[in-house]
mmCIF file of C-alpha atoms and ligand atoms in Angstrom:
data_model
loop_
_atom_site.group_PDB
_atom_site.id
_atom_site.type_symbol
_atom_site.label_atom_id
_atom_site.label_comp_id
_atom_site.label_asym_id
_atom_site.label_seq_id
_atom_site.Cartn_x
_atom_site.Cartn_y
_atom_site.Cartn_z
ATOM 1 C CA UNK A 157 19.454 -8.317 -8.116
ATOM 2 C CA UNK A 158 20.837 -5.040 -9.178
ATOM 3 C CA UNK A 159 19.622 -5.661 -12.955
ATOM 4 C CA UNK A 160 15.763 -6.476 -11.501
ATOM 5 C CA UNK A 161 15.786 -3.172 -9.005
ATOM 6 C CA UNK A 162 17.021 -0.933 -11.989
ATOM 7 C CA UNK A 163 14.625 -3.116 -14.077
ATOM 8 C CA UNK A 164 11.651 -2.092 -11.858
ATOM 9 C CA UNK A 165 12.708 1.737 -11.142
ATOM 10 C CA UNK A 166 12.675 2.341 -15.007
ATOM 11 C CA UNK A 167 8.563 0.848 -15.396
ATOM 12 C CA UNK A 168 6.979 3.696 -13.908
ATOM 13 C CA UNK A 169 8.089 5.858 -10.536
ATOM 14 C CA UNK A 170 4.445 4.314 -9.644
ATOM 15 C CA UNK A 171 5.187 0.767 -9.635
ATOM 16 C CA UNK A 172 9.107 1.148 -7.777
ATOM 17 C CA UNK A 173 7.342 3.197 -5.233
ATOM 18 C CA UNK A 174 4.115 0.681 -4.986
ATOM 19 C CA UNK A 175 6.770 -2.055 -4.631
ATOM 20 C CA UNK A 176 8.948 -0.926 -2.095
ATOM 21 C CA UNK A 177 5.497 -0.011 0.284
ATOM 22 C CA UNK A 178 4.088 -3.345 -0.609
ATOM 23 C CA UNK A 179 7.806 -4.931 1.005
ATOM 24 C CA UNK A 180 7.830 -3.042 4.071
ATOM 25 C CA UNK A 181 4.156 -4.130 4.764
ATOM 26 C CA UNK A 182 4.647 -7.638 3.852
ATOM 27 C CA UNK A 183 7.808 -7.986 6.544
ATOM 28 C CA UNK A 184 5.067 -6.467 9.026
ATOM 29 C CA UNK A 185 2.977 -9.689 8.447
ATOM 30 C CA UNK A 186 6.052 -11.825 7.889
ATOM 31 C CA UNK A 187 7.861 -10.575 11.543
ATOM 32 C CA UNK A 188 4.480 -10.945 13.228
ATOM 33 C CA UNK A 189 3.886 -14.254 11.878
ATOM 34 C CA UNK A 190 7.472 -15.262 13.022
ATOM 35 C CA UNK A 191 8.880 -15.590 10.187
ATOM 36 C CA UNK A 192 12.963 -16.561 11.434
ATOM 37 C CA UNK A 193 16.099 -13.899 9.377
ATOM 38 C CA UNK A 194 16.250 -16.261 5.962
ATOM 39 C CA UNK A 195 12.247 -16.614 5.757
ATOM 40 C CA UNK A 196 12.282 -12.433 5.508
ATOM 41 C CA UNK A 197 14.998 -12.010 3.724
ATOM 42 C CA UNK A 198 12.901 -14.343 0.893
ATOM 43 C CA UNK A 199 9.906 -12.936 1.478
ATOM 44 C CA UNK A 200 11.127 -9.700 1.375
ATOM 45 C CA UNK A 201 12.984 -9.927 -1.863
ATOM 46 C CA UNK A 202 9.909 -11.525 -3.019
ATOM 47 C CA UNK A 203 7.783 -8.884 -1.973
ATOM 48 C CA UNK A 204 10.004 -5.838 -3.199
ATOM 49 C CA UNK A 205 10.498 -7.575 -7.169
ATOM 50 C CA UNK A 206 7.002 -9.203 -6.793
ATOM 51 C CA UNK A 207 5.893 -7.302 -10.018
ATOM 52 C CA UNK A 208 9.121 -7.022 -11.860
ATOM 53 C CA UNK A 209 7.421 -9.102 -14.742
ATOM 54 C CA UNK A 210 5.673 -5.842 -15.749
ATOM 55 C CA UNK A 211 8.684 -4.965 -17.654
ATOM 56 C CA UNK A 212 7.150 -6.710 -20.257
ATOM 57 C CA UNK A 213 3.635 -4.755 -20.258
ATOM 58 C CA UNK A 214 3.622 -1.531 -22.387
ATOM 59 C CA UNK A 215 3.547 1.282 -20.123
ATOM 60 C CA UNK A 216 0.644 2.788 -21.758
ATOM 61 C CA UNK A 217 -1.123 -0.499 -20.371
ATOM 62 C CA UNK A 218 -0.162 -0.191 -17.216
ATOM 63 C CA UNK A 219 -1.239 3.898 -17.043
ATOM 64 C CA UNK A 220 -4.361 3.034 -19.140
ATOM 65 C CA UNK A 221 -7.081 5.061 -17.614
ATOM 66 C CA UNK A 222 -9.725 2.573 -19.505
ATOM 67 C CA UNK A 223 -10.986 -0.422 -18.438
ATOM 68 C CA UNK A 224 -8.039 -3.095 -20.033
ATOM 69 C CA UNK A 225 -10.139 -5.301 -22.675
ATOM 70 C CA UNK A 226 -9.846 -9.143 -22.546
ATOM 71 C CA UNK A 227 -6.629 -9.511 -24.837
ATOM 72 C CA UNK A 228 -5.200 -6.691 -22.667
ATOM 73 C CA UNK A 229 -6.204 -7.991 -19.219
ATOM 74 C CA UNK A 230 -4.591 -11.391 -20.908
ATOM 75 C CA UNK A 231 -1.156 -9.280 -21.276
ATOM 76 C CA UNK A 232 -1.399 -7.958 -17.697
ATOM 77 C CA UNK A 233 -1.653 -11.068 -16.614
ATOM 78 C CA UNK A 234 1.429 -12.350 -17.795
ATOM 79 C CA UNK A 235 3.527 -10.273 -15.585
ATOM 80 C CA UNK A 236 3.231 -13.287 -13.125
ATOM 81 C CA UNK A 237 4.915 -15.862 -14.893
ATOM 82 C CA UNK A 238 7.342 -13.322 -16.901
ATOM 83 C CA UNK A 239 8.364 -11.905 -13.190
ATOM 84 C CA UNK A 240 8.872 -15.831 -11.899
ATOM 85 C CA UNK A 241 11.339 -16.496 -15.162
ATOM 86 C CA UNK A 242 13.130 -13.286 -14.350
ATOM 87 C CA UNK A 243 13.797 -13.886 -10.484
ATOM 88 C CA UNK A 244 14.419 -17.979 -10.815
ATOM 89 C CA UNK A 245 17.107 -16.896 -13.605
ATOM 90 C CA UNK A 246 18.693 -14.430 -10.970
ATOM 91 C CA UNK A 247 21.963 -15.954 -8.714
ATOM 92 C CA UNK A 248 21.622 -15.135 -5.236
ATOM 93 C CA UNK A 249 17.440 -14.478 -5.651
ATOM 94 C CA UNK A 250 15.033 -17.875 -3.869
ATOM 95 C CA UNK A 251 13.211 -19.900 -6.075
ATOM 96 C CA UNK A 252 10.358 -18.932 -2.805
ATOM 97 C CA UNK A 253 10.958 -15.281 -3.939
ATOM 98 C CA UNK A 254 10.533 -16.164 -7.697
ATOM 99 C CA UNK A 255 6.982 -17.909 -6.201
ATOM 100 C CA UNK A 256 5.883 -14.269 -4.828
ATOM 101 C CA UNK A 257 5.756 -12.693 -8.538
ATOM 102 C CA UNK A 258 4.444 -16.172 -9.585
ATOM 103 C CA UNK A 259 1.494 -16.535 -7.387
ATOM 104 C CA UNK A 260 0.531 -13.123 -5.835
ATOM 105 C CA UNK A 261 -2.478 -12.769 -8.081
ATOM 106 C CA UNK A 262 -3.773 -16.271 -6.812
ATOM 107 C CA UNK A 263 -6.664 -15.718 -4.525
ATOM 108 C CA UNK A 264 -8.034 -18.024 -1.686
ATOM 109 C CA UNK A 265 -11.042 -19.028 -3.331
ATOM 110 C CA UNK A 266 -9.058 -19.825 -6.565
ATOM 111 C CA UNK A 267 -10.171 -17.125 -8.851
ATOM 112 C CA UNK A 268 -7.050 -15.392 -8.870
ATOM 113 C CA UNK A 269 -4.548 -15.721 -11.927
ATOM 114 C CA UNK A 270 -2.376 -17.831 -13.750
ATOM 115 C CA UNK A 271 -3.288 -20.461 -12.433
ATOM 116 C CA UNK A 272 -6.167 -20.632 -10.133
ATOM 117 C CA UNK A 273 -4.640 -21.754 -6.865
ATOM 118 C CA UNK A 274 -6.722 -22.027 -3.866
ATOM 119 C CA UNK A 275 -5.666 -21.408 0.043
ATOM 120 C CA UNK A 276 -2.446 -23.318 0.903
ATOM 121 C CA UNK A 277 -1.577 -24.089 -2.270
ATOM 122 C CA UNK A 278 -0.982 -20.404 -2.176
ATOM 123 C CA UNK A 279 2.926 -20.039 -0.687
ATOM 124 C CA UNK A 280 2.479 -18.378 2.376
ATOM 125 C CA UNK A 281 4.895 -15.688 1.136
ATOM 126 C CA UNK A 282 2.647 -14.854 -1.596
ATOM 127 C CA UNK A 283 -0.300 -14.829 0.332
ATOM 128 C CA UNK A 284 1.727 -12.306 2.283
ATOM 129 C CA UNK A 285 2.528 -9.738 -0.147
ATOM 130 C CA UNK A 286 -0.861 -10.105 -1.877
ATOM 131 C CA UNK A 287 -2.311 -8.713 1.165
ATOM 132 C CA UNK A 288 0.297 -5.993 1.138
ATOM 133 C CA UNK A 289 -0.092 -5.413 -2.138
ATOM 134 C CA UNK A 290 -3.975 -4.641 -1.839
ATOM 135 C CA UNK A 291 -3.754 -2.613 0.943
ATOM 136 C CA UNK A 292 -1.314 -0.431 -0.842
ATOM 137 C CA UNK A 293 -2.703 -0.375 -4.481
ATOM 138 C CA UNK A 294 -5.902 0.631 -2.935
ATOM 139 C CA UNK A 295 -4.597 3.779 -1.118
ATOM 140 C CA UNK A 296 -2.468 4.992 -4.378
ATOM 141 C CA UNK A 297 -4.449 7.343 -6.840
ATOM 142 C CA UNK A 298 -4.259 5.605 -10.542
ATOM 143 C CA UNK A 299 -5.085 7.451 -13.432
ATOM 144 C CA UNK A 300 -8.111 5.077 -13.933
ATOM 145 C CA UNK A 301 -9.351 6.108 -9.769
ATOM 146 C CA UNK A 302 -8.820 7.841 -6.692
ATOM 147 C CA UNK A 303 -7.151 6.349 -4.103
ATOM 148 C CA UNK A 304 -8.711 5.762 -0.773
ATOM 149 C CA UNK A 305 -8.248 6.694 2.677
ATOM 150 C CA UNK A 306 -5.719 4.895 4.508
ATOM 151 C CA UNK A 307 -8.809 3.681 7.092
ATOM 152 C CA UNK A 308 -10.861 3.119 3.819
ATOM 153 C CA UNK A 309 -8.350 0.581 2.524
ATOM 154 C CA UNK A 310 -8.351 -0.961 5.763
ATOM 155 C CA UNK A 311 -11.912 -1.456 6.260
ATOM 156 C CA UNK A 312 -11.710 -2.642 2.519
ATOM 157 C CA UNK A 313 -9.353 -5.136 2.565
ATOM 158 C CA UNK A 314 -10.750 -6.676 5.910
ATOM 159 C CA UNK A 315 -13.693 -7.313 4.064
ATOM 160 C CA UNK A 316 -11.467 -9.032 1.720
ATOM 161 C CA UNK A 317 -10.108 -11.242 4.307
ATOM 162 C CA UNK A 318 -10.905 -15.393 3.732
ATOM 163 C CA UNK A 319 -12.232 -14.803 -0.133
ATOM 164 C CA UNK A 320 -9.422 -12.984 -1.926
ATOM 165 C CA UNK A 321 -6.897 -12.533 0.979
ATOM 166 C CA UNK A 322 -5.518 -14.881 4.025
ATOM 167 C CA UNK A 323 -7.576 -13.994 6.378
ATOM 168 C CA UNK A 324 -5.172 -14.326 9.092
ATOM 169 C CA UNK A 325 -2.787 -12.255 7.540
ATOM 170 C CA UNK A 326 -5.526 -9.538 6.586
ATOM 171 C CA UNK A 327 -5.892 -9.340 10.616
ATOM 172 C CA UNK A 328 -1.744 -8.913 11.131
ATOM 173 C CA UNK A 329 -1.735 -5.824 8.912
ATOM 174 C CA UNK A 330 -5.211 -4.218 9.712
ATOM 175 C CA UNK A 331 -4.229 -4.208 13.285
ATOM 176 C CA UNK A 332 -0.593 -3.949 13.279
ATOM 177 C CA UNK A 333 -0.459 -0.929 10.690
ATOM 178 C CA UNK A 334 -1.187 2.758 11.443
ATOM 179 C CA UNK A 335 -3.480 4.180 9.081
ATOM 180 C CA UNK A 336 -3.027 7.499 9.734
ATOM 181 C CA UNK A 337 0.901 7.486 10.910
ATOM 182 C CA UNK A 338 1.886 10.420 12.950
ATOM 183 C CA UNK A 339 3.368 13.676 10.856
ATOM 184 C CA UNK A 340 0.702 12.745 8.189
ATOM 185 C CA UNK A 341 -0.897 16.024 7.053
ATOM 186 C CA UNK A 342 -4.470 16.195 6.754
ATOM 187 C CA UNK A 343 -7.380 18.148 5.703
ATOM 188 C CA UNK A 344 -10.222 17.587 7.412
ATOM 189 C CA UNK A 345 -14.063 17.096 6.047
ATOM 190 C CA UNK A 346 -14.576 20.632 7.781
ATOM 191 C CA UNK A 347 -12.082 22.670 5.523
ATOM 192 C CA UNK A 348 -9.297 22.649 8.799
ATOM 193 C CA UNK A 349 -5.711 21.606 7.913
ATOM 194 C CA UNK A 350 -3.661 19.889 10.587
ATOM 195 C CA UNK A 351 -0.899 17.176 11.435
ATOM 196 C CA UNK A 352 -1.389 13.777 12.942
ATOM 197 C CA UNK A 353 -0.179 14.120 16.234
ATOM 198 C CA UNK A 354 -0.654 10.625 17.736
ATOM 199 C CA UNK A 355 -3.169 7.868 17.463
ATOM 200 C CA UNK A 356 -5.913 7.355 19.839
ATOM 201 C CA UNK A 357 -5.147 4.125 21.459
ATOM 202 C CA UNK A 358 -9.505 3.445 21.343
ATOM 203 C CA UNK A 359 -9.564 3.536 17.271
ATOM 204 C CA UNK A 360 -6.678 3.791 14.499
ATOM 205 C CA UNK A 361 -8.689 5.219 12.078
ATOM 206 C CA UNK A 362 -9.764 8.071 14.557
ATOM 207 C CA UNK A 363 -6.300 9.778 15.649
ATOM 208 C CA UNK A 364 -5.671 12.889 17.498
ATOM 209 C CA UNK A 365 -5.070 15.953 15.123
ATOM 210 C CA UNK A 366 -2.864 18.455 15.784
ATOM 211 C CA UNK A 367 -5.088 21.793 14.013
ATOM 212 C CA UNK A 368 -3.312 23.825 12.413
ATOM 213 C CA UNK A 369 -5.453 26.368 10.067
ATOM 214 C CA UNK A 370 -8.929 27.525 10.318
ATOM 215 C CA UNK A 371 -11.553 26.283 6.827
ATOM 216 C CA UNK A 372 -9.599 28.854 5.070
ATOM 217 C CA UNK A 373 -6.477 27.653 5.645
ATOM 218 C CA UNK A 374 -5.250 30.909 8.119
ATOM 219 C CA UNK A 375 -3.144 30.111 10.776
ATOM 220 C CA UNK A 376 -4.892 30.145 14.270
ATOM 221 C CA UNK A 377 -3.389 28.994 17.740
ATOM 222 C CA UNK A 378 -2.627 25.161 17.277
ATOM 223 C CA UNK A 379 -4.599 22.908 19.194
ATOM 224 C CA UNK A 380 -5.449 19.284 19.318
ATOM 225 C CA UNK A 381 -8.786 17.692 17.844
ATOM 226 C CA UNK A 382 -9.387 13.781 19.244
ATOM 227 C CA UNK A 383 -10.923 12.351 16.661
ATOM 228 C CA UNK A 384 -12.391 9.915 18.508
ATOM 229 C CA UNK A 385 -13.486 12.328 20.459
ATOM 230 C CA UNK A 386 -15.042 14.358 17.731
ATOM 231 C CA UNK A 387 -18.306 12.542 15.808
ATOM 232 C CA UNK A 388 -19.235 15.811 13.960
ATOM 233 C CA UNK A 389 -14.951 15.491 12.778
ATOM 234 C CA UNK A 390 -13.384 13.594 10.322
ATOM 235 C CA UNK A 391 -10.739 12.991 7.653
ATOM 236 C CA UNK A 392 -11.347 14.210 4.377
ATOM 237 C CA UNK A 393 -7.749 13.872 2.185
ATOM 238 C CA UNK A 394 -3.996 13.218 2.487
ATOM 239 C CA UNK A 395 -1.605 16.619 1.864
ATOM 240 C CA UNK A 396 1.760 15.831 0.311
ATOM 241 C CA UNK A 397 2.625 18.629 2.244
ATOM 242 C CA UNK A 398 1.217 21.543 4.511
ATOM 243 C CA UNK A 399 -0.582 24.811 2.675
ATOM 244 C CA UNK A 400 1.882 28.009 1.519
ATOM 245 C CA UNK A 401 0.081 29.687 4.613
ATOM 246 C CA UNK A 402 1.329 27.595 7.060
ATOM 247 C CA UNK A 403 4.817 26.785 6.293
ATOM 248 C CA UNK A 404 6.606 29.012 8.270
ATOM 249 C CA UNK A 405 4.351 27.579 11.632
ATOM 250 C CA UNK A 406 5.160 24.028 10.507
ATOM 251 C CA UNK A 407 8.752 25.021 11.560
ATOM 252 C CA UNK A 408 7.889 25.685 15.847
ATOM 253 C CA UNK A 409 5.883 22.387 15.713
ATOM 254 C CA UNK A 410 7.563 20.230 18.063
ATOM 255 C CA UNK A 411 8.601 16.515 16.955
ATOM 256 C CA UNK A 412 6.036 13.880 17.706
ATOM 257 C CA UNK A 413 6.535 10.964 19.600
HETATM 258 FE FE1 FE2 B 180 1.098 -7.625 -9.792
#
């Protein structure tokens, strides 16, 4: 276990990072599905090493900012099967968790990759993580796109829900996973910066904003903006971290709930 986390760290800080999200959202699905202690503990491992097999792919592959050509998508594509011989050779790691790298590139309608599984003959663990792993991918920004909105990603992957993903497990995360969790800075389409301050119990992807700066980022008198409350309002980007200008207010901002 300790040679395939080391394994995975030393890819690309995007692919540990992208791995360890896509675990914590697949045990979301796998706890709400009841899923008893050992069926997490092999979906999660699953989950967390489910692309491990990209130790194999030349890093300049995996960064390409291209489209991959046909004998590259080909490579790519091998990850599945390499990251299945890697796990099933482990001690200690499920054959089911070696099935997660092997099959989370199937799709329901069978045009997913290596080998063209369709609906159940998709593990359920698998079709797990591959909705985890969408919902994630789709919010990071690759050097070949932007990533989306948190509420983008959602809307997009419940569209993907019964073709590409399990639809049932598309509805777990989509409702069971806060787009826009609270502490989350924001800019808004308006120029404001603010904080998440809670989520509005009538729509996730409209939360309440705690606002922080006026459009040109100066401090003014916090106060809170309801998204849902607010048509004219809405989110424009993620900050990694609030504006120079506002740092030393960030500190009298009480914790959120
Ligand atoms: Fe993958």
């Amino acid at each position: 276990m300790t040679f395939s986390i080391a394994t995975l760290r030393s890819l690309d800080e995007y692919t540990f990072v992208h791995s360890l999200n896509v675990s914590v959202l697949a045990l979301v699905i796998g706890v709400e599905s009841g899923l008893g202690r050992k069926g997490l503990i092999e979906l999660g491992v699953g989950a967390l090493l489910h692309d491990v097999g990209k130790a194999i792919v030349p890093v300049n592959l995996l960064n390409k900012p291209d489209e991959l050509t046909d004998q590259e998508m080909a490579i790519m594509k091998l990850h599945t099967i390499e990251g299945f011989q890697i796990l099933r050779s482990q001690p200690g790691v499920s054959l089911l968790s070696a099935h997660v790298a092997f099959q989370h590139h199937e799709r329901m309608d069978g045009l997913g990759y290596p080998r063209g599984l369709t609906g159940d003959e998709i593990h359920c663990y698998a079709r797990m993580t591959a909705v985890a792993d969408v919902m994630d991918a789709l919010t990071a920004p690759r050097p070949y796109r932007r990533g989306l909105l948190p509420d983008q990603a959602r809307n997009l992957v419940a569209s993907l829900g019964g073709s590409h993903l399990d639809g049932v497990y598309v509805s777990i995360l989509v409702n069971r996973v806060s787009v826009f969790p609270a502490g989350t800075v924001v800019r808004l389409a308006s120029g404001e910066v603010g904080i998440i301050a809670r989520q509005s119990p009538s729509d996730p992807a409209r939360p309440v904003v705690r606002v922080l700066s006026d459009q040109s980022l100066q401090p003014v008198a916090p106060y809170e903006l309801p998204l849902d409350r607010s048509p004219d309002k809405s989110i424009a980007e993620l900050l990694h971290d609030l504006p120079d200008t506002l740092r030393s207010r960030s500190a009298r901002i009480p914790s959120r709930d």
